[in-house]
Coordinates of C-alpha atoms and ligand atoms in Angstrom, one line a residue:
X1045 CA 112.6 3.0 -24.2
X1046 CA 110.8 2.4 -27.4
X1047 CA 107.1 0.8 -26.7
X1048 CA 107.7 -2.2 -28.8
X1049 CA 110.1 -3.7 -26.4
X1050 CA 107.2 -4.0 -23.8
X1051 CA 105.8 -6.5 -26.3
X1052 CA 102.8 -3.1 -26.7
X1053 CA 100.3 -1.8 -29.3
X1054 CA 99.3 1.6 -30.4
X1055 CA 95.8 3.1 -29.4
X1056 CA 95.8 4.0 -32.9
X1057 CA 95.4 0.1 -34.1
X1058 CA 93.7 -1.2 -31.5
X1059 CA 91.0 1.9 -31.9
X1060 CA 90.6 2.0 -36.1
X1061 CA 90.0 -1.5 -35.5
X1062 CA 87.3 -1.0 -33.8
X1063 CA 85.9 1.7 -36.1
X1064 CA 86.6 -0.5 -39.4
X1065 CA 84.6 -3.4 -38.1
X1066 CA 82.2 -1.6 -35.8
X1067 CA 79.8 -3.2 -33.0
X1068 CA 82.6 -3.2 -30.2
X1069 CA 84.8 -0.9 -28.1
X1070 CA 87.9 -0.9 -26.7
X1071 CA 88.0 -0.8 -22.8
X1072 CA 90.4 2.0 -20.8
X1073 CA 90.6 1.1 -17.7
X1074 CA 92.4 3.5 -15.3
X1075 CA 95.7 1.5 -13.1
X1076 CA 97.5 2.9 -10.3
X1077 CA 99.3 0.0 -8.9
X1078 CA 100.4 -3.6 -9.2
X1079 CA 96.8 -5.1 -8.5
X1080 CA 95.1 -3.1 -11.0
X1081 CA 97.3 -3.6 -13.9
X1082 CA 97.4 -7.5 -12.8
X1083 CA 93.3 -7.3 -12.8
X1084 CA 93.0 -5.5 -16.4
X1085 CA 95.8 -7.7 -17.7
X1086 CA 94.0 -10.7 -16.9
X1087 CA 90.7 -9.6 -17.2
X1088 CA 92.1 -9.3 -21.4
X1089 CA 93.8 -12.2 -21.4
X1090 CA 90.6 -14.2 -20.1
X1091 CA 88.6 -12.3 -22.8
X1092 CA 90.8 -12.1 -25.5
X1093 CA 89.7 -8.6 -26.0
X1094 CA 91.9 -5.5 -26.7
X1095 CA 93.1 -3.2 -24.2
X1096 CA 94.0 -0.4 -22.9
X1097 CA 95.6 0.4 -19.5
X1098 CA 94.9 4.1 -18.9
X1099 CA 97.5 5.8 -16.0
X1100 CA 97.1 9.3 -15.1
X1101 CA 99.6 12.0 -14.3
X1102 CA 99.2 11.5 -11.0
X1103 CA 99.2 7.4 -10.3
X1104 CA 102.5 7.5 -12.7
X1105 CA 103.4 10.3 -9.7
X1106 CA 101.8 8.1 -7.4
X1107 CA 104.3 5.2 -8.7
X1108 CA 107.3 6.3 -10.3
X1109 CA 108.2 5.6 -14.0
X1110 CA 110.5 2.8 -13.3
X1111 CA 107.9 0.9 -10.9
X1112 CA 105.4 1.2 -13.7
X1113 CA 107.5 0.1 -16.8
X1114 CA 109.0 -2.7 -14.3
X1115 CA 105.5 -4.0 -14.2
X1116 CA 104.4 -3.6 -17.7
X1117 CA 107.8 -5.6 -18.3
X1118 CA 107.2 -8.1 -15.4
X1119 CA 104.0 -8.8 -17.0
X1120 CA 105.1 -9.9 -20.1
X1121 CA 102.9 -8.7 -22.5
X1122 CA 102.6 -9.7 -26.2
X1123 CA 102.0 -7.7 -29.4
X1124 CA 99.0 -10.3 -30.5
X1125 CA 97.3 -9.9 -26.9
X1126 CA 96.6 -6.0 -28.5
X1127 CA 97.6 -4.1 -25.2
X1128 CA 98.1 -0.6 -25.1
X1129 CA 99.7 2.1 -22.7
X1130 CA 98.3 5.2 -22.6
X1131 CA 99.0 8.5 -20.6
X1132 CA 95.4 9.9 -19.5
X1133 CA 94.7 13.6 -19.7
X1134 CA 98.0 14.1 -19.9
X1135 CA 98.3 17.9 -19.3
X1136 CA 101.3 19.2 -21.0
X1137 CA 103.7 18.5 -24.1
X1138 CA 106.4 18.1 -21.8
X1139 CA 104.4 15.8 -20.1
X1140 CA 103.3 13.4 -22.8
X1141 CA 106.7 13.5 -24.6
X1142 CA 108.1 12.1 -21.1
X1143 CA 105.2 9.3 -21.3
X1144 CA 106.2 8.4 -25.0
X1145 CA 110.0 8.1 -23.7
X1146 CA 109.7 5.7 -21.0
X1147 CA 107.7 3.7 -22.9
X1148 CA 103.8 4.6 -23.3
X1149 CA 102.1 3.5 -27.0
X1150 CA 99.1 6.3 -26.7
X1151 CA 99.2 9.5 -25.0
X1152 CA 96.4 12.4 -24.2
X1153 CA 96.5 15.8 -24.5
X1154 CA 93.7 17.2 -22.7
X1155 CA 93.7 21.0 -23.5
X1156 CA 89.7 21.1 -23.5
X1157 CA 90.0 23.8 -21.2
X1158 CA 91.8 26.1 -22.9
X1159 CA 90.6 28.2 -26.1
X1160 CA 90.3 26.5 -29.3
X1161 CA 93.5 27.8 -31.3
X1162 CA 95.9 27.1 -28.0
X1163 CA 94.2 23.6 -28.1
X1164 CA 95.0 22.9 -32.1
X1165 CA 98.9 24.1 -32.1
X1166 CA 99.4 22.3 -28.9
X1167 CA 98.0 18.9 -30.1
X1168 CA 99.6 19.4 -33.2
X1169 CA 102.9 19.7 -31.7
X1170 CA 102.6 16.4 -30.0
X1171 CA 101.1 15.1 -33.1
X1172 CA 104.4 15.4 -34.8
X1173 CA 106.3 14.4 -31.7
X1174 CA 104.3 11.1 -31.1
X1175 CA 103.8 10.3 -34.8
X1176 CA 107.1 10.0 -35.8
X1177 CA 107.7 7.4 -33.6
X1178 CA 103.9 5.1 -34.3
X1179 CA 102.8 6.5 -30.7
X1180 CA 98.6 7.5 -30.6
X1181 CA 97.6 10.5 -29.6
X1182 CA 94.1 11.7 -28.0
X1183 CA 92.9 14.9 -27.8
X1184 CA 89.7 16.6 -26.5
X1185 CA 86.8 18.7 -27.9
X1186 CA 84.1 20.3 -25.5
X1187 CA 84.1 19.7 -21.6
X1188 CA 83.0 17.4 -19.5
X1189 CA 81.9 18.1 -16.3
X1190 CA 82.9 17.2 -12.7
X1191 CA 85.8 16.1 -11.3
X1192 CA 87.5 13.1 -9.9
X1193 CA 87.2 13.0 -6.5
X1194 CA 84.8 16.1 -6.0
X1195 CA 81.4 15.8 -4.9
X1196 CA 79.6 18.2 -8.0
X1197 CA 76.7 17.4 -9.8
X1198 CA 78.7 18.7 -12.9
X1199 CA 76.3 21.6 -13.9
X1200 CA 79.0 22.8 -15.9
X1201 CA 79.1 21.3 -19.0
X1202 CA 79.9 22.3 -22.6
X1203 CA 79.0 20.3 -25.5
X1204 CA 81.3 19.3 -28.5
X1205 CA 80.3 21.8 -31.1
X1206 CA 80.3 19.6 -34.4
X1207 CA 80.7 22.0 -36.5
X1208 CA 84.1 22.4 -35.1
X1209 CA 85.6 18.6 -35.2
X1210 CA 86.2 18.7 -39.0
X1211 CA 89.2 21.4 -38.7
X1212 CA 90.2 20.3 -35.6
X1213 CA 91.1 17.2 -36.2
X1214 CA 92.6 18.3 -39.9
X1215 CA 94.7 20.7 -38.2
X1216 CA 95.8 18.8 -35.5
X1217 CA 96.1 15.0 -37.0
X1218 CA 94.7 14.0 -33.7
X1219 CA 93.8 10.4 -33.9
X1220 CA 91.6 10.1 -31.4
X1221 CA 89.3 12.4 -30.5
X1222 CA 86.9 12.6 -26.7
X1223 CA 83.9 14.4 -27.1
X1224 CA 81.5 15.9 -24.1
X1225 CA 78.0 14.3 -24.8
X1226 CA 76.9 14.4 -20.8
X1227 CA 79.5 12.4 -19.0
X1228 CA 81.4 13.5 -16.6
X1229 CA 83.8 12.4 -14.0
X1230 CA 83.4 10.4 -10.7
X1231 CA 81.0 9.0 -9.1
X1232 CA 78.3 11.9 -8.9
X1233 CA 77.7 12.2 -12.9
X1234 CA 73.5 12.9 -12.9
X1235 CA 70.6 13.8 -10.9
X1236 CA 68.8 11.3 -12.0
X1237 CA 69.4 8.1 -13.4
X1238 CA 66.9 8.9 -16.4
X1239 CA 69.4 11.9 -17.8
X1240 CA 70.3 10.9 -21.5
X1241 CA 73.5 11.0 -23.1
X1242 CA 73.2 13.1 -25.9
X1243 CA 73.5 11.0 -28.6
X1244 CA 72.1 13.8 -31.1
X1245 CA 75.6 15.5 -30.9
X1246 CA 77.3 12.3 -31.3
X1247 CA 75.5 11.5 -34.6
X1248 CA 76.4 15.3 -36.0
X1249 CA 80.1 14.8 -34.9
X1250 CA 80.6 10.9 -36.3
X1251 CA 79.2 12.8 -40.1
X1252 CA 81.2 15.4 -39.8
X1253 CA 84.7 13.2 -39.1
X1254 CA 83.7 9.4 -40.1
X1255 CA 87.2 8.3 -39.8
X1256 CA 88.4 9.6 -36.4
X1257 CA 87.5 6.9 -34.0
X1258 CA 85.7 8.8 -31.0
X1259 CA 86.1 8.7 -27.4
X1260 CA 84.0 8.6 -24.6
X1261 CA 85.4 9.5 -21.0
X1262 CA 83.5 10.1 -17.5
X1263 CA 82.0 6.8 -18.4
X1264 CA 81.3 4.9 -15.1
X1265 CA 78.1 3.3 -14.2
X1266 CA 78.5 3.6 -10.2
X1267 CA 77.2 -0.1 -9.8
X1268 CA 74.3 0.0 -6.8
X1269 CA 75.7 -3.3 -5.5
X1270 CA 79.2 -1.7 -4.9
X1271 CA 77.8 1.5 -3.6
X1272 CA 75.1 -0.8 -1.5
X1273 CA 78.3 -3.2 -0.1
X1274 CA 80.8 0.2 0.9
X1275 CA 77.6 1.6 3.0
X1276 CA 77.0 -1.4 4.9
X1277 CA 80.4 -2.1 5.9
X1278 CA 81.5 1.3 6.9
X1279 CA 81.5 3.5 4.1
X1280 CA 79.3 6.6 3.5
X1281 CA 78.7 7.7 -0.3
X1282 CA 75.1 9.3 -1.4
X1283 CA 73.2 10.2 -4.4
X1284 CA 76.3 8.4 -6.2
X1285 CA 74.7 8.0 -10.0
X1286 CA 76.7 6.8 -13.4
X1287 CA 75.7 6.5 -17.4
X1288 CA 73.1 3.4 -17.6
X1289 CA 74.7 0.4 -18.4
X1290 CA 72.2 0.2 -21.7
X1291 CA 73.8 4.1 -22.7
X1292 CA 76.9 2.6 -22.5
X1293 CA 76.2 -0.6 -24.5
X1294 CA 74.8 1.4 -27.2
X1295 CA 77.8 4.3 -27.7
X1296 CA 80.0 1.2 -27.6
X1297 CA 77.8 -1.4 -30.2
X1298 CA 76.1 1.3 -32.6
X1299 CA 78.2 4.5 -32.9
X1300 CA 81.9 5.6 -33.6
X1301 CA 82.6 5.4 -29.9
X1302 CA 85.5 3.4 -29.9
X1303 CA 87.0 3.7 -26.1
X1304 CA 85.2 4.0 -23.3
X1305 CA 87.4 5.2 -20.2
X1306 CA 86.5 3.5 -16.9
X1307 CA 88.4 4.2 -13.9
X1308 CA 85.8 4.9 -10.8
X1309 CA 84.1 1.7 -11.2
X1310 CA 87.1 -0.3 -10.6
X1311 CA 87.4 2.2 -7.4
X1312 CA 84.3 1.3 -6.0
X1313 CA 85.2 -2.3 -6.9
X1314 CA 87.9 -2.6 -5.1
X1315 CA 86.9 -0.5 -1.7
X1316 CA 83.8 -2.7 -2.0
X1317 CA 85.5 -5.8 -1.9
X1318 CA 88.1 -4.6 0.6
X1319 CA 85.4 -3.2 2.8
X1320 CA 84.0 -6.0 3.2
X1321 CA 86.9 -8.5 4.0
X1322 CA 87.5 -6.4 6.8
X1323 CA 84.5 -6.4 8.5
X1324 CA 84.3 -10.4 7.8
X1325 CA 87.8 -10.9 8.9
X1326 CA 87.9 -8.5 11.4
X1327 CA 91.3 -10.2 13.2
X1328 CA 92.9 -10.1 9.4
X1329 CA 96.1 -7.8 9.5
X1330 CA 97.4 -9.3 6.2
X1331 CA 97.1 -7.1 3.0
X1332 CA 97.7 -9.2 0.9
X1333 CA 94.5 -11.1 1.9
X1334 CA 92.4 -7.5 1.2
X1335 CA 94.1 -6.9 -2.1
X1336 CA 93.5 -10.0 -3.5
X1337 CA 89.9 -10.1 -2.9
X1338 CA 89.9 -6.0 -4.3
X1339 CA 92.3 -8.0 -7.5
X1340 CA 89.5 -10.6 -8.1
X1341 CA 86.7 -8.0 -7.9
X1342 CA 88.4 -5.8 -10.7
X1343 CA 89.0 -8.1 -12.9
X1344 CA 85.7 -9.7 -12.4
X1345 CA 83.8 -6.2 -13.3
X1346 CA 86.4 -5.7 -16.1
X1347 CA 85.2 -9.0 -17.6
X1348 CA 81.5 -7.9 -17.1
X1349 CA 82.1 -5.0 -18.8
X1350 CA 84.2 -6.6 -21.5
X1351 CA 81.4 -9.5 -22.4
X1352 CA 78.2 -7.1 -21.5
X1353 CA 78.8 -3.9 -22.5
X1354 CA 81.7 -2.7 -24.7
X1355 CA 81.5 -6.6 -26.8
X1356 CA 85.4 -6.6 -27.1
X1357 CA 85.5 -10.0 -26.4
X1358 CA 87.2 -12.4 -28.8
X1359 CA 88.3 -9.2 -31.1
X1360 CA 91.8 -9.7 -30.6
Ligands
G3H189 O1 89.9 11.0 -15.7 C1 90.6 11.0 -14.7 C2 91.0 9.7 -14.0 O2 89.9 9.1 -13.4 C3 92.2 9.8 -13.2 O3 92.1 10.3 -11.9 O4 94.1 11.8 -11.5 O5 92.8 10.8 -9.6 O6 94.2 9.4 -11.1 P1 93.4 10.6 -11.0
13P190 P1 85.0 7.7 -14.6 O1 85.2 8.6 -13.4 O2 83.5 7.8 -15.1 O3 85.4 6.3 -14.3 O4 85.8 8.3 -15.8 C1 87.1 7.8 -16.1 C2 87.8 8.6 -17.1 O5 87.3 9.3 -17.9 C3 89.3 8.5 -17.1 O6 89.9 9.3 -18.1
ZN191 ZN1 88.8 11.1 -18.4

């Protein structure tokens, strides 16, 4: 099914927007069931900012294509809102050209890992694919460090070389491309909370490819409140640290960063919030009473993030 139908935008116009009038960026935030694309969808629609629902390989696994697209449909979503679906380290061709088929405006191809020259002809391959039918597509340069759901520090970490971006992205017509300045994924990203992004490289890269809007993953600030709330009723996470909310405001408001992907944030928003209706409601065996309160506190940090941070409000 062709995108348009879902009443959907391509990352690609929602993300040279950005670039072309500068001092905002568009929001990704990571969905996974009905709740969380309820929470983003409203959080835009309360904001009028762009935005784009990120789902991974595995929460479109987690709930089946049909499920998904039913949703996106149920939710009635119109081209002026400026919403965009986009497939999240998507990890194959096959993969992404299955995302652009059902539906999906924006897909990624994340072949960071694998040598440079595998990397180009594969993102150039789905270049072509997704191109000739107006779908985005987002590649990535460098690594970033950690992973989702593992407990690492993320010592390993390999910097976009800049001098590389400029035939990378001719080669590939990639339009979109993330870069690894020191983020990383999950909810242990630093030592300290003093670590500095390093906006050095991001100044070299933004020269060397002005009109490639750039993106920025592993971008969570691990809230202290949230982290503070999941402790005291039951939870246990430690030495949890995220990119400094100021970092974040800058990359979004002064550079060529242009989305900013979100996704354990809204986690720790949500366990938060259902954490704590539990333990205050303790004879509560209703789920839908839980989910609504993790809903509310989505969208809520959404909005935050939208107004405070990233400044897409009103740039619809
Ligand atoms: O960047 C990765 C996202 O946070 C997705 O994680 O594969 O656990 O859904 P997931
Ligand atoms: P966080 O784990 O920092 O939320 O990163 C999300 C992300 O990059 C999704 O692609
Ligand atoms: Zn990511």
């Amino acid at each position: 099914m062709e995108y348009r139908y879902f009443g959907l935008n391509s990352g690609q116009k929602l993300l040279q927007n950005a670039l072309r009038h500068g001092g905002f960026a568009v929001p990704a935030f990571n969905a996974y069931n009905m709740e969380t694309i309820q929470a983003i969808i409203s959080a835009a629609r309360l904001t009028h900012s762009p935005v784009i629902i990120a789902i991974s390989e595995s929460a479109l696994k987690y709930m089946g294509d049909d499920m998904l697209m039913g949703m996106i449909s149920g939710a009635k979503i119109q081209p002026n809102e400026q919403i965009c679906l986009h497939l999240d380290h998507g990890k194959s061709v096959e993969s992404c050209m299955h995302a652009i088929n059902i539906g999906f405006s924006s897909v990624m191809l994340d072949f960071s890992k694998h040598d440079i020259d595998d990397n180009i002809t594969t993102v150039a391959e789905i270049a072509r694919y997704a191109h000739a039918r107006n779908v985005s597509v987002e590649s990535e340069l460098g690594e970033l460090s950690g992973i989702e759901d593992e407990n690492t520090f993320g010592t390993k970490s390999v910097y976009t070389d800049p001098d590389s971006v400029y035939e990378f992205v001719r080669q590939t017509e990639t339009d979109s491309l993330a870069i690894a300045i020191g983020t990383s994924h999950g909810a242990y990203k630093r030592k300290n909370a003093d670590e500095k992004l390093r906006f050095d490289i991001l100044e070299q890269i933004q020269n060397n490819i002005p009109y490639t809007p750039l993106v920025l993953h592993g971008a969570s600030s691990i809230p202290a409140d949230f982290i503070k709330t999941i402790n005291q009723y039951g939870g246990n996470i430690q030495n949890a640290i995220g990119i400094s909310l100021e970092q974040l405001n800058f990359a979004a408001t002064k550079t060529h960063i242009c989305k900013i992907n979100i996704d354990s944030d809204l986690r720790l928003a949500f366990t938060a919030a259902v954490r704590k209706n539990l333990h205050d409601d303790p004879s509560n065996f209703n789920p839908r009473q839980y989910f609504d309160m993790g809903r509310d506190a989505i969208r809520d940090y959404c909005i935050f993030l939208i107004r405070e941070v990233f400044h897409s409000n009103n740039k619809i």
